[in-house]
């Protein structure tokens, strides 16, 4: 534990309530809050909204926390500014969901020099010195990409498409984010292994619905024979679906759609047959990060890397699974 924050309100009440009846009541003497600064990526997707909500509902005063939340609008320079602000405010912990993997050494060194532990959540950083962060928790993006192609391989085998050549396009996430890097690697390596898979194009849709739609429109113009779209998140898949419908094609039938995240709306789209399969990326990291902080507060040690278990869903099980989904 680096330090504790005291609520002013509690201090004001010390003289009154804490000493009522002549005896000091330790539980009322002070209320310690742990101050956490969260440098969030932005609000680019349904997944991100669920992630923000997970932190905002976990790091509340009733649980012993004060949360300072910063939305960086998908810009690394904003996140660096936010981290510097957290250092100035002398927070107890800094949590970062880094927009991209590289370029963090200087600011993390500043946090280290200030004695503030940094916990990474969701996306990863590529650092020359891993002592600059205490722990990371998130999804295994490379495995997610591999799982997407694993699902396609199985689907092709059971639908009699084994000998058909398939033209594939990829809507990538924010270039340089670990979610994009891992998923693109898993997907492109899987494509390269199958002589019937042909990668026509890959381009970023920046994890947003509007950009996903725009890029898909340009893909459809350039390539009239697309068989498979792999969208590196659900919101880009929703944009792609609109673009496909606009050219008179049927998403999920004329063009196979595989997506990532598995948010509520993606389940609805699977039930409607518009998305064929969705690889889960779990955004509910608030309680996981709180557990790390609680362990550190007690002087315990935590695993440096914690992967969250994630599944793959498709049109065959979406309706049965949707009621149990939390985001
Ligand atoms: O880093 C996780 C990714 O970021 C999610 O797949 C995407 O929806 C979000 O914007």
PDB file of N, CA and C in Angstrom, residues 152 156 164-170 191 195-201 216 223-230 249 254-256:
ATOM      1  N   UNK A 152     -13.957 -20.920 -38.491  1.00  0.00           N
ATOM      2  CA  UNK A 152     -14.161 -20.943 -39.948  1.00  0.00           C
ATOM      3  C   UNK A 152     -13.785 -22.315 -40.521  1.00  0.00           C
ATOM      4  N   UNK A 156     -16.491 -24.549 -42.510  1.00  0.00           N
ATOM      5  CA  UNK A 156     -16.228 -24.920 -43.907  1.00  0.00           C
ATOM      6  C   UNK A 156     -16.312 -26.443 -44.059  1.00  0.00           C
ATOM      7  N   UNK A 164     -13.969 -25.249 -51.718  1.00  0.00           N
ATOM      8  CA  UNK A 164     -14.268 -23.954 -52.353  1.00  0.00           C
ATOM      9  C   UNK A 164     -13.212 -22.922 -51.927  1.00  0.00           C
ATOM     10  N   UNK A 165     -12.784 -22.096 -52.880  1.00  0.00           N
ATOM     11  CA  UNK A 165     -11.881 -21.007 -52.519  1.00  0.00           C
ATOM     12  C   UNK A 165     -12.692 -19.893 -51.872  1.00  0.00           C
ATOM     13  N   UNK A 166     -12.200 -19.358 -50.755  1.00  0.00           N
ATOM     14  CA  UNK A 166     -12.930 -18.302 -50.046  1.00  0.00           C
ATOM     15  C   UNK A 166     -12.121 -17.010 -50.035  1.00  0.00           C
ATOM     16  N   UNK A 167     -12.762 -15.948 -50.496  1.00  0.00           N
ATOM     17  CA  UNK A 167     -12.120 -14.625 -50.484  1.00  0.00           C
ATOM     18  C   UNK A 167     -12.453 -13.907 -49.180  1.00  0.00           C
ATOM     19  N   UNK A 168     -11.410 -13.507 -48.481  1.00  0.00           N
ATOM     20  CA  UNK A 168     -11.587 -12.975 -47.121  1.00  0.00           C
ATOM     21  C   UNK A 168     -11.094 -11.527 -47.046  1.00  0.00           C
ATOM     22  N   UNK A 169     -11.863 -10.684 -46.314  1.00  0.00           N
ATOM     23  CA  UNK A 169     -11.358  -9.335 -45.970  1.00  0.00           C
ATOM     24  C   UNK A 169     -11.357  -9.203 -44.449  1.00  0.00           C
ATOM     25  N   UNK A 170     -10.444  -8.385 -43.958  1.00  0.00           N
ATOM     26  CA  UNK A 170     -10.365  -8.161 -42.500  1.00  0.00           C
ATOM     27  C   UNK A 170     -10.576  -6.677 -42.211  1.00  0.00           C
ATOM     28  N   UNK A 191      -5.159 -17.970 -42.003  1.00  0.00           N
ATOM     29  CA  UNK A 191      -5.505 -17.877 -43.433  1.00  0.00           C
ATOM     30  C   UNK A 191      -4.369 -18.476 -44.278  1.00  0.00           C
ATOM     31  N   UNK A 195      -4.811 -23.357 -48.187  1.00  0.00           N
ATOM     32  CA  UNK A 195      -4.658 -22.912 -49.588  1.00  0.00           C
ATOM     33  C   UNK A 195      -5.967 -22.431 -50.216  1.00  0.00           C
ATOM     34  N   UNK A 196      -7.103 -22.759 -49.604  1.00  0.00           N
ATOM     35  CA  UNK A 196      -8.389 -22.291 -50.150  1.00  0.00           C
ATOM     36  C   UNK A 196      -8.786 -20.910 -49.627  1.00  0.00           C
ATOM     37  N   UNK A 197      -8.048 -20.406 -48.646  1.00  0.00           N
ATOM     38  CA  UNK A 197      -8.364 -19.076 -48.116  1.00  0.00           C
ATOM     39  C   UNK A 197      -7.500 -18.039 -48.826  1.00  0.00           C
ATOM     40  N   UNK A 198      -8.168 -16.983 -49.338  1.00  0.00           N
ATOM     41  CA  UNK A 198      -7.395 -15.921 -50.004  1.00  0.00           C
ATOM     42  C   UNK A 198      -7.697 -14.592 -49.301  1.00  0.00           C
ATOM     43  N   UNK A 199      -6.663 -13.982 -48.761  1.00  0.00           N
ATOM     44  CA  UNK A 199      -6.858 -12.683 -48.103  1.00  0.00           C
ATOM     45  C   UNK A 199      -6.838 -11.591 -49.171  1.00  0.00           C
ATOM     46  N   UNK A 200      -8.021 -10.971 -49.410  1.00  0.00           N
ATOM     47  CA  UNK A 200      -8.110  -9.926 -50.434  1.00  0.00           C
ATOM     48  C   UNK A 200      -7.547  -8.607 -49.919  1.00  0.00           C
ATOM     49  N   UNK A 201      -7.922  -8.238 -48.696  1.00  0.00           N
ATOM     50  CA  UNK A 201      -7.511  -6.928 -48.165  1.00  0.00           C
ATOM     51  C   UNK A 201      -7.705  -6.887 -46.662  1.00  0.00           C
ATOM     52  N   UNK A 216     -15.947  -1.116 -45.195  1.00  0.00           N
ATOM     53  CA  UNK A 216     -16.633  -2.240 -45.855  1.00  0.00           C
ATOM     54  C   UNK A 216     -17.228  -1.791 -47.186  1.00  0.00           C
ATOM     55  N   UNK A 223     -13.961  -5.242 -54.413  1.00  0.00           N
ATOM     56  CA  UNK A 223     -13.992  -6.710 -54.554  1.00  0.00           C
ATOM     57  C   UNK A 223     -15.443  -7.198 -54.579  1.00  0.00           C
ATOM     58  N   UNK A 224     -15.981  -7.468 -55.747  1.00  0.00           N
ATOM     59  CA  UNK A 224     -17.387  -7.895 -55.823  1.00  0.00           C
ATOM     60  C   UNK A 224     -17.613  -9.324 -55.303  1.00  0.00           C
ATOM     61  N   UNK A 225     -16.528 -10.054 -55.048  1.00  0.00           N
ATOM     62  CA  UNK A 225     -16.672 -11.492 -54.722  1.00  0.00           C
ATOM     63  C   UNK A 225     -16.184 -11.851 -53.316  1.00  0.00           C
ATOM     64  N   UNK A 226     -16.511 -11.025 -52.340  1.00  0.00           N
ATOM     65  CA  UNK A 226     -16.084 -11.310 -50.959  1.00  0.00           C
ATOM     66  C   UNK A 226     -16.948 -12.440 -50.387  1.00  0.00           C
ATOM     67  N   UNK A 227     -16.296 -13.447 -49.795  1.00  0.00           N
ATOM     68  CA  UNK A 227     -17.039 -14.561 -49.175  1.00  0.00           C
ATOM     69  C   UNK A 227     -17.088 -14.438 -47.648  1.00  0.00           C
ATOM     70  N   UNK A 228     -16.032 -13.871 -47.076  1.00  0.00           N
ATOM     71  CA  UNK A 228     -15.937 -13.834 -45.603  1.00  0.00           C
ATOM     72  C   UNK A 228     -15.425 -12.464 -45.158  1.00  0.00           C
ATOM     73  N   UNK A 229     -16.110 -11.901 -44.139  1.00  0.00           N
ATOM     74  CA  UNK A 229     -15.595 -10.686 -43.482  1.00  0.00           C
ATOM     75  C   UNK A 229     -15.195 -11.072 -42.071  1.00  0.00           C
ATOM     76  N   UNK A 230     -13.977 -10.723 -41.694  1.00  0.00           N
ATOM     77  CA  UNK A 230     -13.578 -10.896 -40.294  1.00  0.00           C
ATOM     78  C   UNK A 230     -13.432  -9.492 -39.721  1.00  0.00           C
ATOM     79  N   UNK A 249     -26.909  -7.508 -50.713  1.00  0.00           N
ATOM     80  CA  UNK A 249     -26.476  -8.860 -50.319  1.00  0.00           C
ATOM     81  C   UNK A 249     -26.986  -9.178 -48.914  1.00  0.00           C
ATOM     82  N   UNK A 254     -24.860 -14.574 -47.932  1.00  0.00           N
ATOM     83  CA  UNK A 254     -23.998 -14.320 -49.098  1.00  0.00           C
ATOM     84  C   UNK A 254     -22.561 -14.096 -48.637  1.00  0.00           C
ATOM     85  N   UNK A 255     -22.423 -13.486 -47.499  1.00  0.00           N
ATOM     86  CA  UNK A 255     -21.076 -13.217 -46.950  1.00  0.00           C
ATOM     87  C   UNK A 255     -21.056 -13.686 -45.495  1.00  0.00           C
ATOM     88  N   UNK A 256     -20.120 -14.570 -45.187  1.00  0.00           N
ATOM     89  CA  UNK A 256     -19.959 -15.063 -43.809  1.00  0.00           C
ATOM     90  C   UNK A 256     -19.333 -13.943 -42.976  1.00  0.00           C
TER      91      UNK A 256
END
